[in-house]
Amino acid sequence: LESLGTYDPHGEPPALSVQAERALHWLQLGAEPTDSARQLLRRAGVMRQFAELRAAGKAQYPWGCLGHSTGKREEGRRSVSSE
């Protein structure tokens, strides 16, 4: 697992730090964030950036793991892990 940021909900205001470039990298590789992580990525603007990349056709999907135009998963998706 790779740490992509931190979140402290007890701060005033709550503190959120995200490595957007790395988060976008993993999203382009087909990572599916949990609902909680997706909400934090949305707050950080990462999900908007990812949607814009997909809409502009600039998102890179190696190994054909995602359908380029539909964003739907294809059969035989390759698994990716971080060491």
PDB file with SEQRES, HELIX, SHEET and CRYST1 records, atoms N, CA, C and O in Angstrom:
SEQRES   1 A   83  LEU GLU SER LEU GLY THR TYR ASP PRO HIS GLY GLU PRO          
SEQRES   2 A   83  PRO ALA LEU SER VAL GLN ALA GLU ARG ALA LEU HIS TRP          
SEQRES   3 A   83  LEU GLN LEU GLY ALA GLU PRO THR ASP SER ALA ARG GLN          
SEQRES   4 A   83  LEU LEU ARG ARG ALA GLY VAL MET ARG GLN PHE ALA GLU          
SEQRES   5 A   83  LEU ARG ALA ALA GLY LYS ALA GLN TYR PRO TRP GLY CYS          
SEQRES   6 A   83  LEU GLY HIS SER THR GLY LYS ARG GLU GLU GLY ARG ARG          
SEQRES   7 A   83  SER VAL SER SER GLU                                          
HELIX    1 AA1 ALA A   20  GLN A   28  1                                   9    
HELIX    2 AA2 ASP A   35  ARG A   43  1                                   9    
HELIX    3 AA3 VAL A   46  ALA A   56  1                                  11    
HELIX    4 AA4 PRO A   62  GLY A   64  5                                   3    
SHEET    1 AA1 2 GLY A   5  ASP A   8  0                                        
SHEET    2 AA1 2 ALA A  15  VAL A  18 -1                                        
CRYST1    1.000    1.000    1.000  90.00  90.00  90.00 P 1           1          
ATOM      1  N   LEU A   1       0.837  -1.189   0.000  1.00  0.00           N  
ATOM      2  CA  LEU A   1       0.000   0.000   0.000  1.00  0.00           C  
ATOM      3  C   LEU A   1       0.870   1.237   0.000  1.00  0.00           C  
ATOM      4  O   LEU A   1       1.953   1.253   0.585  1.00  0.00           O  
ATOM      5  N   GLU A   2       0.397   2.248  -0.647  1.00  0.00           N  
ATOM      6  CA  GLU A   2       1.121   3.509  -0.718  1.00  0.00           C  
ATOM      7  C   GLU A   2       0.286   4.586  -0.045  1.00  0.00           C  
ATOM      8  O   GLU A   2      -0.897   4.742  -0.346  1.00  0.00           O  
ATOM      9  N   SER A   3       0.900   5.324   0.863  1.00  0.00           N  
ATOM     10  CA  SER A   3       0.216   6.431   1.525  1.00  0.00           C  
ATOM     11  C   SER A   3       0.164   7.613   0.559  1.00  0.00           C  
ATOM     12  O   SER A   3       1.192   8.060   0.051  1.00  0.00           O  
ATOM     13  N   LEU A   4      -1.043   8.109   0.318  1.00  0.00           N  
ATOM     14  CA  LEU A   4      -1.215   9.207  -0.638  1.00  0.00           C  
ATOM     15  C   LEU A   4      -1.566  10.522   0.026  1.00  0.00           C  
ATOM     16  O   LEU A   4      -1.757  11.529  -0.655  1.00  0.00           O  
ATOM     17  N   GLY A   5      -1.652  10.526   1.355  1.00  0.00           N  
ATOM     18  CA  GLY A   5      -1.976  11.763   2.045  1.00  0.00           C  
ATOM     19  C   GLY A   5      -2.412  11.515   3.467  1.00  0.00           C  
ATOM     20  O   GLY A   5      -2.343  10.398   3.981  1.00  0.00           O  
ATOM     21  N   THR A   6      -2.866  12.594   4.092  1.00  0.00           N  
ATOM     22  CA  THR A   6      -3.334  12.516   5.474  1.00  0.00           C  
ATOM     23  C   THR A   6      -4.629  13.310   5.615  1.00  0.00           C  
ATOM     24  O   THR A   6      -4.923  14.209   4.827  1.00  0.00           O  
ATOM     25  N   TYR A   7      -5.387  12.949   6.642  1.00  0.00           N  
ATOM     26  CA  TYR A   7      -6.634  13.648   6.942  1.00  0.00           C  
ATOM     27  C   TYR A   7      -6.791  13.719   8.452  1.00  0.00           C  
ATOM     28  O   TYR A   7      -6.732  12.696   9.134  1.00  0.00           O  
ATOM     29  N   ASP A   8      -6.990  14.921   8.976  1.00  0.00           N  
ATOM     30  CA  ASP A   8      -7.230  15.129  10.403  1.00  0.00           C  
ATOM     31  C   ASP A   8      -8.569  15.835  10.553  1.00  0.00           C  
ATOM     32  O   ASP A   8      -8.653  17.053  10.397  1.00  0.00           O  
ATOM     33  N   PRO A   9      -9.622  15.069  10.858  1.00  0.00           N  
ATOM     34  CA  PRO A   9     -10.959  15.661  10.949  1.00  0.00           C  
ATOM     35  C   PRO A   9     -11.166  16.500  12.208  1.00  0.00           C  
ATOM     36  O   PRO A   9     -12.169  17.204  12.327  1.00  0.00           O  
ATOM     37  N   HIS A  10     -10.217  16.427  13.154  1.00  0.00           N  
ATOM     38  CA  HIS A  10     -10.390  17.136  14.422  1.00  0.00           C  
ATOM     39  C   HIS A  10      -9.821  18.544  14.406  1.00  0.00           C  
ATOM     40  O   HIS A  10     -10.046  19.308  15.345  1.00  0.00           O  
ATOM     41  N   GLY A  11      -9.093  18.901  13.367  1.00  0.00           N  
ATOM     42  CA  GLY A  11      -8.544  20.250  13.264  1.00  0.00           C  
ATOM     43  C   GLY A  11      -9.637  21.253  12.945  1.00  0.00           C  
ATOM     44  O   GLY A  11     -10.750  20.877  12.577  1.00  0.00           O  
ATOM     45  N   GLU A  12      -9.318  22.514  13.086  1.00  0.00           N  
ATOM     46  CA  GLU A  12     -10.294  23.574  12.788  1.00  0.00           C  
ATOM     47  C   GLU A  12      -9.674  24.524  11.787  1.00  0.00           C  
ATOM     48  O   GLU A  12      -8.918  25.399  12.210  1.00  0.00           O  
ATOM     49  N   PRO A  13      -9.930  24.425  10.508  1.00  0.00           N  
ATOM     50  CA  PRO A  13     -10.798  23.451   9.833  1.00  0.00           C  
ATOM     51  C   PRO A  13     -10.079  22.106   9.699  1.00  0.00           C  
ATOM     52  O   PRO A  13      -8.869  22.035   9.910  1.00  0.00           O  
ATOM     53  N   PRO A  14     -10.798  21.052   9.354  1.00  0.00           N  
ATOM     54  CA  PRO A  14     -10.171  19.744   9.167  1.00  0.00           C  
ATOM     55  C   PRO A  14      -9.044  19.821   8.133  1.00  0.00           C  
ATOM     56  O   PRO A  14      -9.186  20.466   7.094  1.00  0.00           O  
ATOM     57  N   ALA A  15      -7.923  19.155   8.431  1.00  0.00           N  
ATOM     58  CA  ALA A  15      -6.741  19.218   7.558  1.00  0.00           C  
ATOM     59  C   ALA A  15      -6.716  18.022   6.606  1.00  0.00           C  
ATOM     60  O   ALA A  15      -6.842  16.871   7.024  1.00  0.00           O  
ATOM     61  N   LEU A  16      -6.552  18.321   5.324  1.00  0.00           N  
ATOM     62  CA  LEU A  16      -6.474  17.288   4.293  1.00  0.00           C  
ATOM     63  C   LEU A  16      -5.261  17.574   3.420  1.00  0.00           C  
ATOM     64  O   LEU A  16      -5.092  18.685   2.919  1.00  0.00           O  
ATOM     65  N   SER A  17      -4.428  16.569   3.244  1.00  0.00           N  
ATOM     66  CA  SER A  17      -3.252  16.671   2.396  1.00  0.00           C  
ATOM     67  C   SER A  17      -3.229  15.458   1.481  1.00  0.00           C  
ATOM     68  O   SER A  17      -3.250  14.326   1.964  1.00  0.00           O  
ATOM     69  N   VAL A  18      -3.187  15.671   0.164  1.00  0.00           N  
ATOM     70  CA  VAL A  18      -3.209  14.572  -0.801  1.00  0.00           C  
ATOM     71  C   VAL A  18      -2.115  14.790  -1.836  1.00  0.00           C  
ATOM     72  O   VAL A  18      -1.939  15.899  -2.342  1.00  0.00           O  
ATOM     73  N   GLN A  19      -1.378  13.724  -2.149  1.00  0.00           N  
ATOM     74  CA  GLN A  19      -0.412  13.757  -3.245  1.00  0.00           C  
ATOM     75  C   GLN A  19      -1.202  13.498  -4.531  1.00  0.00           C  
ATOM     76  O   GLN A  19      -1.335  12.356  -4.969  1.00  0.00           O  
ATOM     77  N   ALA A  20      -1.715  14.556  -5.117  1.00  0.00           N  
ATOM     78  CA  ALA A  20      -2.628  14.451  -6.251  1.00  0.00           C  
ATOM     79  C   ALA A  20      -2.017  13.690  -7.423  1.00  0.00           C  
ATOM     80  O   ALA A  20      -2.694  12.881  -8.057  1.00  0.00           O  
ATOM     81  N   GLU A  21      -0.750  13.940  -7.713  1.00  0.00           N  
ATOM     82  CA  GLU A  21      -0.112  13.284  -8.846  1.00  0.00           C  
ATOM     83  C   GLU A  21      -0.104  11.763  -8.679  1.00  0.00           C  
ATOM     84  O   GLU A  21      -0.384  11.029  -9.627  1.00  0.00           O  
ATOM     85  N   ARG A  22       0.217  11.297  -7.471  1.00  0.00           N  
ATOM     86  CA  ARG A  22       0.240   9.858  -7.212  1.00  0.00           C  
ATOM     87  C   ARG A  22      -1.174   9.276  -7.206  1.00  0.00           C  
ATOM     88  O   ARG A  22      -1.392   8.168  -7.697  1.00  0.00           O  
ATOM     89  N   ALA A  23      -2.130  10.016  -6.653  1.00  0.00           N  
ATOM     90  CA  ALA A  23      -3.513   9.550  -6.647  1.00  0.00           C  
ATOM     91  C   ALA A  23      -4.018   9.409  -8.084  1.00  0.00           C  
ATOM     92  O   ALA A  23      -4.664   8.416  -8.417  1.00  0.00           O  
ATOM     93  N   LEU A  24      -3.730  10.384  -8.926  1.00  0.00           N  
ATOM     94  CA  LEU A  24      -4.130  10.303 -10.333  1.00  0.00           C  
ATOM     95  C   LEU A  24      -3.461   9.115 -11.022  1.00  0.00           C  
ATOM     96  O   LEU A  24      -4.085   8.430 -11.833  1.00  0.00           O  
ATOM     97  N   HIS A  25      -2.213   8.880 -10.702  1.00  0.00           N  
ATOM     98  CA  HIS A  25      -1.489   7.739 -11.266  1.00  0.00           C  
ATOM     99  C   HIS A  25      -2.243   6.444 -10.975  1.00  0.00           C  
ATOM    100  O   HIS A  25      -2.485   5.647 -11.882  1.00  0.00           O  
ATOM    101  N   TRP A  26      -2.612   6.235  -9.716  1.00  0.00           N  
ATOM    102  CA  TRP A  26      -3.294   4.994  -9.331  1.00  0.00           C  
ATOM    103  C   TRP A  26      -4.697   4.917  -9.921  1.00  0.00           C  
ATOM    104  O   TRP A  26      -5.145   3.837 -10.305  1.00  0.00           O  
ATOM    105  N   LEU A  27      -5.392   6.038  -9.998  1.00  0.00           N  
ATOM    106  CA  LEU A  27      -6.718   6.033 -10.613  1.00  0.00           C  
ATOM    107  C   LEU A  27      -6.624   5.628 -12.085  1.00  0.00           C  
ATOM    108  O   LEU A  27      -7.473   4.895 -12.591  1.00  0.00           O  
ATOM    109  N   GLN A  28      -5.586   6.111 -12.762  1.00  0.00           N  
ATOM    110  CA  GLN A  28      -5.398   5.763 -14.167  1.00  0.00           C  
ATOM    111  C   GLN A  28      -5.024   4.297 -14.354  1.00  0.00           C  
ATOM    112  O   GLN A  28      -5.238   3.727 -15.424  1.00  0.00           O  
ATOM    113  N   LEU A  29      -4.466   3.689 -13.311  1.00  0.00           N  
ATOM    114  CA  LEU A  29      -4.137   2.265 -13.369  1.00  0.00           C  
ATOM    115  C   LEU A  29      -5.337   1.398 -13.019  1.00  0.00           C  
ATOM    116  O   LEU A  29      -5.255   0.170 -13.051  1.00  0.00           O  
ATOM    117  N   GLY A  30      -6.452   2.040 -12.684  1.00  0.00           N  
ATOM    118  CA  GLY A  30      -7.667   1.290 -12.406  1.00  0.00           C  
ATOM    119  C   GLY A  30      -8.006   1.158 -10.935  1.00  0.00           C  
ATOM    120  O   GLY A  30      -8.921   0.413 -10.586  1.00  0.00           O  
ATOM    121  N   ALA A  31      -7.294   1.861 -10.056  1.00  0.00           N  
ATOM    122  CA  ALA A  31      -7.593   1.792  -8.627  1.00  0.00           C  
ATOM    123  C   ALA A  31      -9.018   2.267  -8.375  1.00  0.00           C  
ATOM    124  O   ALA A  31      -9.485   3.220  -8.999  1.00  0.00           O  
ATOM    125  N   GLU A  32      -9.694   1.605  -7.466  1.00  0.00           N  
ATOM    126  CA  GLU A  32     -11.048   1.971  -7.087  1.00  0.00           C  
ATOM    127  C   GLU A  32     -11.055   2.375  -5.616  1.00  0.00           C  
ATOM    128  O   GLU A  32     -11.043   1.507  -4.743  1.00  0.00           O  
ATOM    129  N   PRO A  33     -11.074   3.679  -5.326  1.00  0.00           N  
ATOM    130  CA  PRO A  33     -11.063   4.104  -3.922  1.00  0.00           C  
ATOM    131  C   PRO A  33     -12.358   3.709  -3.211  1.00  0.00           C  
ATOM    132  O   PRO A  33     -13.418   3.610  -3.831  1.00  0.00           O  
ATOM    133  N   THR A  34     -12.253   3.487  -1.907  1.00  0.00           N  
ATOM    134  CA  THR A  34     -13.449   3.237  -1.106  1.00  0.00           C  
ATOM    135  C   THR A  34     -14.314   4.493  -1.135  1.00  0.00           C  
ATOM    136  O   THR A  34     -13.859   5.546  -1.583  1.00  0.00           O  
ATOM    137  N   ASP A  35     -15.533   4.394  -0.670  1.00  0.00           N  
ATOM    138  CA  ASP A  35     -16.416   5.566  -0.647  1.00  0.00           C  
ATOM    139  C   ASP A  35     -15.800   6.698   0.163  1.00  0.00           C  
ATOM    140  O   ASP A  35     -15.861   7.859  -0.242  1.00  0.00           O  
ATOM    141  N   SER A  36     -15.204   6.364   1.310  1.00  0.00           N  
ATOM    142  CA  SER A  36     -14.590   7.388   2.166  1.00  0.00           C  
ATOM    143  C   SER A  36     -13.403   8.041   1.468  1.00  0.00           C  
ATOM    144  O   SER A  36     -13.271   9.265   1.462  1.00  0.00           O  
ATOM    145  N   ALA A  37     -12.538   7.212   0.877  1.00  0.00           N  
ATOM    146  CA  ALA A  37     -11.372   7.748   0.170  1.00  0.00           C  
ATOM    147  C   ALA A  37     -11.811   8.584  -1.027  1.00  0.00           C  
ATOM    148  O   ALA A  37     -11.229   9.634  -1.297  1.00  0.00           O  
ATOM    149  N   ARG A  38     -12.835   8.123  -1.746  1.00  0.00           N  
ATOM    150  CA  ARG A  38     -13.345   8.871  -2.902  1.00  0.00           C  
ATOM    151  C   ARG A  38     -13.834  10.258  -2.472  1.00  0.00           C  
ATOM    152  O   ARG A  38     -13.597  11.245  -3.169  1.00  0.00           O  
ATOM    153  N   GLN A  39     -14.511  10.330  -1.331  1.00  0.00           N  
ATOM    154  CA  GLN A  39     -15.005  11.610  -0.845  1.00  0.00           C  
ATOM    155  C   GLN A  39     -13.847  12.555  -0.511  1.00  0.00           C  
ATOM    156  O   GLN A  39     -13.914  13.749  -0.804  1.00  0.00           O  
ATOM    157  N   LEU A  40     -12.788  12.020   0.101  1.00  0.00           N  
ATOM    158  CA  LEU A  40     -11.623  12.849   0.414  1.00  0.00           C  
ATOM    159  C   LEU A  40     -10.910  13.284  -0.862  1.00  0.00           C  
ATOM    160  O   LEU A  40     -10.471  14.429  -0.967  1.00  0.00           O  
ATOM    161  N   LEU A  41     -10.792  12.379  -1.831  1.00  0.00           N  
ATOM    162  CA  LEU A  41     -10.183  12.742  -3.117  1.00  0.00           C  
ATOM    163  C   LEU A  41     -11.026  13.799  -3.832  1.00  0.00           C  
ATOM    164  O   LEU A  41     -10.488  14.670  -4.515  1.00  0.00           O  
ATOM    165  N   ARG A  42     -12.324  13.719  -3.675  1.00  0.00           N  
ATOM    166  CA  ARG A  42     -13.219  14.716  -4.260  1.00  0.00           C  
ATOM    167  C   ARG A  42     -12.968  16.082  -3.611  1.00  0.00           C  
ATOM    168  O   ARG A  42     -12.865  17.094  -4.304  1.00  0.00           O  
ATOM    169  N   ARG A  43     -12.870  16.102  -2.277  1.00  0.00           N  
ATOM    170  CA  ARG A  43     -12.592  17.368  -1.564  1.00  0.00           C  
ATOM    171  C   ARG A  43     -11.271  17.987  -1.996  1.00  0.00           C  
ATOM    172  O   ARG A  43     -11.139  19.209  -2.066  1.00  0.00           O  
ATOM    173  N   ALA A  44     -10.296  17.131  -2.286  1.00  0.00           N  
ATOM    174  CA  ALA A  44      -8.974  17.606  -2.693  1.00  0.00           C  
ATOM    175  C   ALA A  44      -8.926  17.996  -4.172  1.00  0.00           C  
ATOM    176  O   ALA A  44      -7.921  18.535  -4.636  1.00  0.00           O  
ATOM    177  N   GLY A  45     -10.011  17.725  -4.921  1.00  0.00           N  
ATOM    178  CA  GLY A  45     -10.066  18.081  -6.340  1.00  0.00           C  
ATOM    179  C   GLY A  45      -9.489  17.022  -7.266  1.00  0.00           C  
ATOM    180  O   GLY A  45      -9.434  17.227  -8.479  1.00  0.00           O  
ATOM    181  N   VAL A  46      -9.054  15.888  -6.710  1.00  0.00           N  
ATOM    182  CA  VAL A  46      -8.427  14.852  -7.517  1.00  0.00           C  
ATOM    183  C   VAL A  46      -9.443  14.167  -8.431  1.00  0.00           C  
ATOM    184  O   VAL A  46      -9.136  13.897  -9.592  1.00  0.00           O  
ATOM    185  N   MET A  47     -10.632  13.887  -7.935  1.00  0.00           N  
ATOM    186  CA  MET A  47     -11.629  13.213  -8.763  1.00  0.00           C  
ATOM    187  C   MET A  47     -12.057  14.103  -9.930  1.00  0.00           C  
ATOM    188  O   MET A  47     -12.328  13.603 -11.022  1.00  0.00           O  
ATOM    189  N   ARG A  48     -12.119  15.403  -9.710  1.00  0.00           N  
ATOM    190  CA  ARG A  48     -12.441  16.339 -10.800  1.00  0.00           C  
ATOM    191  C   ARG A  48     -11.340  16.302 -11.851  1.00  0.00           C  
ATOM    192  O   ARG A  48     -11.621  16.254 -13.049  1.00  0.00           O  
ATOM    193  N   GLN A  49     -10.070  16.325 -11.400  1.00  0.00           N  
ATOM    194  CA  GLN A  49      -8.944  16.260 -12.337  1.00  0.00           C  
ATOM    195  C   GLN A  49      -8.999  14.963 -13.151  1.00  0.00           C  
ATOM    196  O   GLN A  49      -8.768  14.970 -14.360  1.00  0.00           O  
ATOM    197  N   PHE A  50      -9.306  13.856 -12.477  1.00  0.00           N  
ATOM    198  CA  PHE A  50      -9.373  12.571 -13.158  1.00  0.00           C  
ATOM    199  C   PHE A  50     -10.502  12.577 -14.193  1.00  0.00           C  
ATOM    200  O   PHE A  50     -10.321  12.088 -15.309  1.00  0.00           O  
ATOM    201  N   ALA A  51     -11.654  13.122 -13.832  1.00  0.00           N  
ATOM    202  CA  ALA A  51     -12.780  13.205 -14.768  1.00  0.00           C  
ATOM    203  C   ALA A  51     -12.421  14.069 -15.972  1.00  0.00           C  
ATOM    204  O   ALA A  51     -12.790  13.744 -17.101  1.00  0.00           O  
ATOM    205  N   GLU A  52     -11.703  15.170 -15.737  1.00  0.00           N  
ATOM    206  CA  GLU A  52     -11.296  16.048 -16.837  1.00  0.00           C  
ATOM    207  C   GLU A  52     -10.313  15.341 -17.764  1.00  0.00           C  
ATOM    208  O   GLU A  52     -10.399  15.483 -18.984  1.00  0.00           O  
ATOM    209  N   LEU A  53      -9.375  14.578 -17.191  1.00  0.00           N  
ATOM    210  CA  LEU A  53      -8.432  13.817 -18.015  1.00  0.00           C  
ATOM    211  C   LEU A  53      -9.173  12.797 -18.878  1.00  0.00           C  
ATOM    212  O   LEU A  53      -8.883  12.642 -20.065  1.00  0.00           O  
ATOM    213  N   ARG A  54     -10.128  12.110 -18.268  1.00  0.00           N  
ATOM    214  CA  ARG A  54     -10.905  11.119 -19.016  1.00  0.00           C  
ATOM    215  C   ARG A  54     -11.713  11.785 -20.118  1.00  0.00           C  
ATOM    216  O   ARG A  54     -11.762  11.281 -21.240  1.00  0.00           O  
ATOM    217  N   ALA A  55     -12.349  12.914 -19.812  1.00  0.00           N  
ATOM    218  CA  ALA A  55     -13.175  13.607 -20.806  1.00  0.00           C  
ATOM    219  C   ALA A  55     -12.329  14.124 -21.970  1.00  0.00           C  
ATOM    220  O   ALA A  55     -12.783  14.141 -23.114  1.00  0.00           O  
ATOM    221  N   ALA A  56     -11.106  14.541 -21.675  1.00  0.00           N  
ATOM    222  CA  ALA A  56     -10.220  15.063 -22.718  1.00  0.00           C  
ATOM    223  C   ALA A  56      -9.487  13.942 -23.450  1.00  0.00           C  
ATOM    224  O   ALA A  56      -8.758  14.201 -24.407  1.00  0.00           O  
ATOM    225  N   GLY A  57      -9.677  12.701 -23.007  1.00  0.00           N  
ATOM    226  CA  GLY A  57      -9.006  11.580 -23.650  1.00  0.00           C  
ATOM    227  C   GLY A  57      -7.534  11.514 -23.309  1.00  0.00           C  
ATOM    228  O   GLY A  57      -6.770  10.859 -24.018  1.00  0.00           O  
ATOM    229  N   LYS A  58      -7.107  12.185 -22.225  1.00  0.00           N  
ATOM    230  CA  LYS A  58      -5.695  12.220 -21.857  1.00  0.00           C  
ATOM    231  C   LYS A  58      -5.344  11.229 -20.757  1.00  0.00           C  
ATOM    232  O   LYS A  58      -4.168  11.056 -20.439  1.00  0.00           O  
ATOM    233  N   ALA A  59      -6.338  10.580 -20.174  1.00  0.00           N  
ATOM    234  CA  ALA A  59      -6.060   9.570 -19.153  1.00  0.00           C  
ATOM    235  C   ALA A  59      -5.408   8.384 -19.840  1.00  0.00           C  
ATOM    236  O   ALA A  59      -5.865   7.941 -20.894  1.00  0.00           O  
ATOM    237  N   GLN A  60      -4.348   7.872 -19.247  1.00  0.00           N  
ATOM    238  CA  GLN A  60      -3.630   6.747 -19.813  1.00  0.00           C  
ATOM    239  C   GLN A  60      -4.016   5.486 -19.072  1.00  0.00           C  
ATOM    240  O   GLN A  60      -3.853   5.399 -17.855  1.00  0.00           O  
ATOM    241  N   TYR A  61      -4.528   4.511 -19.800  1.00  0.00           N  
ATOM    242  CA  TYR A  61      -4.925   3.241 -19.208  1.00  0.00           C  
ATOM    243  C   TYR A  61      -4.012   2.147 -19.736  1.00  0.00           C  
ATOM    244  O   TYR A  61      -4.253   1.612 -20.818  1.00  0.00           O  
ATOM    245  N   PRO A  62      -2.957   1.803 -18.985  1.00  0.00           N  
ATOM    246  CA  PRO A  62      -2.056   0.755 -19.464  1.00  0.00           C  
ATOM    247  C   PRO A  62      -2.750  -0.598 -19.511  1.00  0.00           C  
ATOM    248  O   PRO A  62      -3.695  -0.845 -18.762  1.00  0.00           O  
ATOM    249  N   TRP A  63      -2.286  -1.455 -20.377  1.00  0.00           N  
ATOM    250  CA  TRP A  63      -2.765  -2.831 -20.523  1.00  0.00           C  
ATOM    251  C   TRP A  63      -4.224  -2.896 -20.908  1.00  0.00           C  
ATOM    252  O   TRP A  63      -4.803  -3.981 -20.866  1.00  0.00           O  
ATOM    253  N   GLY A  64      -4.854  -1.790 -21.282  1.00  0.00           N  
ATOM    254  CA  GLY A  64      -6.254  -1.824 -21.655  1.00  0.00           C  
ATOM    255  C   GLY A  64      -7.157  -2.188 -20.491  1.00  0.00           C  
ATOM    256  O   GLY A  64      -8.208  -2.797 -20.687  1.00  0.00           O  
ATOM    257  N   CYS A  65      -6.752  -1.816 -19.262  1.00  0.00           N  
ATOM    258  CA  CYS A  65      -7.521  -2.239 -18.090  1.00  0.00           C  
ATOM    259  C   CYS A  65      -8.855  -1.517 -17.965  1.00  0.00           C  
ATOM    260  O   CYS A  65      -9.750  -2.006 -17.277  1.00  0.00           O  
ATOM    261  N   LEU A  66      -9.010  -0.377 -18.606  1.00  0.00           N  
ATOM    262  CA  LEU A  66     -10.289   0.329 -18.590  1.00  0.00           C  
ATOM    263  C   LEU A  66     -10.691   0.648 -20.016  1.00  0.00           C  
ATOM    264  O   LEU A  66      -9.837   0.915 -20.861  1.00  0.00           O  
ATOM    265  N   GLY A  67     -11.970   0.621 -20.285  1.00  0.00           N  
ATOM    266  CA  GLY A  67     -12.449   1.030 -21.597  1.00  0.00           C  
ATOM    267  C   GLY A  67     -12.222   2.528 -21.751  1.00  0.00           C  
ATOM    268  O   GLY A  67     -12.731   3.305 -20.943  1.00  0.00           O  
ATOM    269  N   HIS A  68     -11.483   2.950 -22.752  1.00  0.00           N  
ATOM    270  CA  HIS A  68     -11.088   4.347 -22.900  1.00  0.00           C  
ATOM    271  C   HIS A  68     -12.280   5.297 -22.959  1.00  0.00           C  
ATOM    272  O   HIS A  68     -12.299   6.304 -22.252  1.00  0.00           O  
ATOM    273  N   SER A  69     -13.268   4.995 -23.786  1.00  0.00           N  
ATOM    274  CA  SER A  69     -14.358   5.949 -23.942  1.00  0.00           C  
ATOM    275  C   SER A  69     -15.463   5.772 -22.903  1.00  0.00           C  
ATOM    276  O   SER A  69     -16.130   6.740 -22.538  1.00  0.00           O  
ATOM    277  N   THR A  70     -15.660   4.546 -22.427  1.00  0.00           N  
ATOM    278  CA  THR A  70     -16.764   4.307 -21.509  1.00  0.00           C  
ATOM    279  C   THR A  70     -16.348   4.326 -20.058  1.00  0.00           C  
ATOM    280  O   THR A  70     -17.179   4.565 -19.183  1.00  0.00           O  
ATOM    281  N   GLY A  71     -15.062   4.077 -19.778  1.00  0.00           N  
ATOM    282  CA  GLY A  71     -14.611   4.007 -18.412  1.00  0.00           C  
ATOM    283  C   GLY A  71     -15.028   2.711 -17.728  1.00  0.00           C  
ATOM    284  O   GLY A  71     -14.849   2.567 -16.518  1.00  0.00           O  
ATOM    285  N   LYS A  72     -15.587   1.754 -18.493  1.00  0.00           N  
ATOM    286  CA  LYS A  72     -16.022   0.484 -17.918  1.00  0.00           C  
ATOM    287  C   LYS A  72     -14.891  -0.526 -17.980  1.00  0.00           C  
ATOM    288  O   LYS A  72     -14.094  -0.528 -18.919  1.00  0.00           O  
ATOM    289  N   ARG A  73     -14.830  -1.369 -16.987  1.00  0.00           N  
ATOM    290  CA  ARG A  73     -13.793  -2.387 -16.903  1.00  0.00           C  
ATOM    291  C   ARG A  73     -14.005  -3.466 -17.958  1.00  0.00           C  
ATOM    292  O   ARG A  73     -15.132  -3.836 -18.287  1.00  0.00           O  
ATOM    293  N   GLU A  74     -12.886  -3.955 -18.472  1.00  0.00           N  
ATOM    294  CA  GLU A  74     -12.935  -5.037 -19.443  1.00  0.00           C  
ATOM    295  C   GLU A  74     -12.529  -6.334 -18.764  1.00  0.00           C  
ATOM    296  O   GLU A  74     -11.895  -6.322 -17.708  1.00  0.00           O  
ATOM    297  N   GLU A  75     -12.893  -7.441 -19.369  1.00  0.00           N  
ATOM    298  CA  GLU A  75     -12.501  -8.747 -18.848  1.00  0.00           C  
ATOM    299  C   GLU A  75     -10.982  -8.873 -18.887  1.00  0.00           C  
ATOM    300  O   GLU A  75     -10.323  -8.283 -19.743  1.00  0.00           O  
ATOM    301  N   GLY A  76     -10.434  -9.649 -17.951  1.00  0.00           N  
ATOM    302  CA  GLY A  76      -8.992  -9.924 -17.950  1.00  0.00           C  
ATOM    303  C   GLY A  76      -8.157  -8.779 -17.444  1.00  0.00           C  
ATOM    304  O   GLY A  76      -6.994  -8.651 -17.827  1.00  0.00           O  
ATOM    305  N   ARG A  77      -8.713  -7.942 -16.595  1.00  0.00           N  
ATOM    306  CA  ARG A  77      -7.993  -6.807 -16.060  1.00  0.00           C  
ATOM    307  C   ARG A  77      -6.750  -7.271 -15.302  1.00  0.00           C  
ATOM    308  O   ARG A  77      -6.811  -8.231 -14.534  1.00  0.00           O  
ATOM    309  N   ARG A  78      -5.651  -6.607 -15.514  1.00  0.00           N  
ATOM    310  CA  ARG A  78      -4.398  -6.951 -14.858  1.00  0.00           C  
ATOM    311  C   ARG A  78      -4.343  -6.303 -13.490  1.00  0.00           C  
ATOM    312  O   ARG A  78      -4.702  -5.135 -13.342  1.00  0.00           O  
ATOM    313  N   SER A  79      -3.900  -7.040 -12.495  1.00  0.00           N  
ATOM    314  CA  SER A  79      -3.779  -6.534 -11.139  1.00  0.00           C  
ATOM    315  C   SER A  79      -2.469  -5.768 -10.979  1.00  0.00           C  
ATOM    316  O   SER A  79      -1.439  -6.176 -11.515  1.00  0.00           O  
ATOM    317  N   VAL A  80      -2.507  -4.649 -10.236  1.00  0.00           N  
ATOM    318  CA  VAL A  80      -1.338  -3.814 -10.023  1.00  0.00           C  
ATOM    319  C   VAL A  80      -1.138  -3.645  -8.526  1.00  0.00           C  
ATOM    320  O   VAL A  80      -2.090  -3.368  -7.797  1.00  0.00           O  
ATOM    321  N   SER A  81       0.099  -3.811  -8.062  1.00  0.00           N  
ATOM    322  CA  SER A  81       0.377  -3.591  -6.645  1.00  0.00           C  
ATOM    323  C   SER A  81       1.608  -2.718  -6.516  1.00  0.00           C  
ATOM    324  O   SER A  81       2.442  -2.659  -7.419  1.00  0.00           O  
ATOM    325  N   SER A  82       1.715  -2.039  -5.383  1.00  0.00           N  
ATOM    326  CA  SER A  82       2.841  -1.159  -5.095  1.00  0.00           C  
ATOM    327  C   SER A  82       3.732  -1.838  -4.062  1.00  0.00           C  
ATOM    328  O   SER A  82       3.248  -2.420  -3.091  1.00  0.00           O  
ATOM    329  N   GLU A  83       5.032  -1.753  -4.286  1.00  0.00           N  
ATOM    330  CA  GLU A  83       5.963  -2.343  -3.323  1.00  0.00           C  
ATOM    331  C   GLU A  83       6.693  -1.266  -2.570  1.00  0.00           C  
ATOM    332  O   GLU A  83       7.522  -1.567  -1.712  1.00  0.00           O  
TER     333      GLU A  83                                                      
END                                                                             
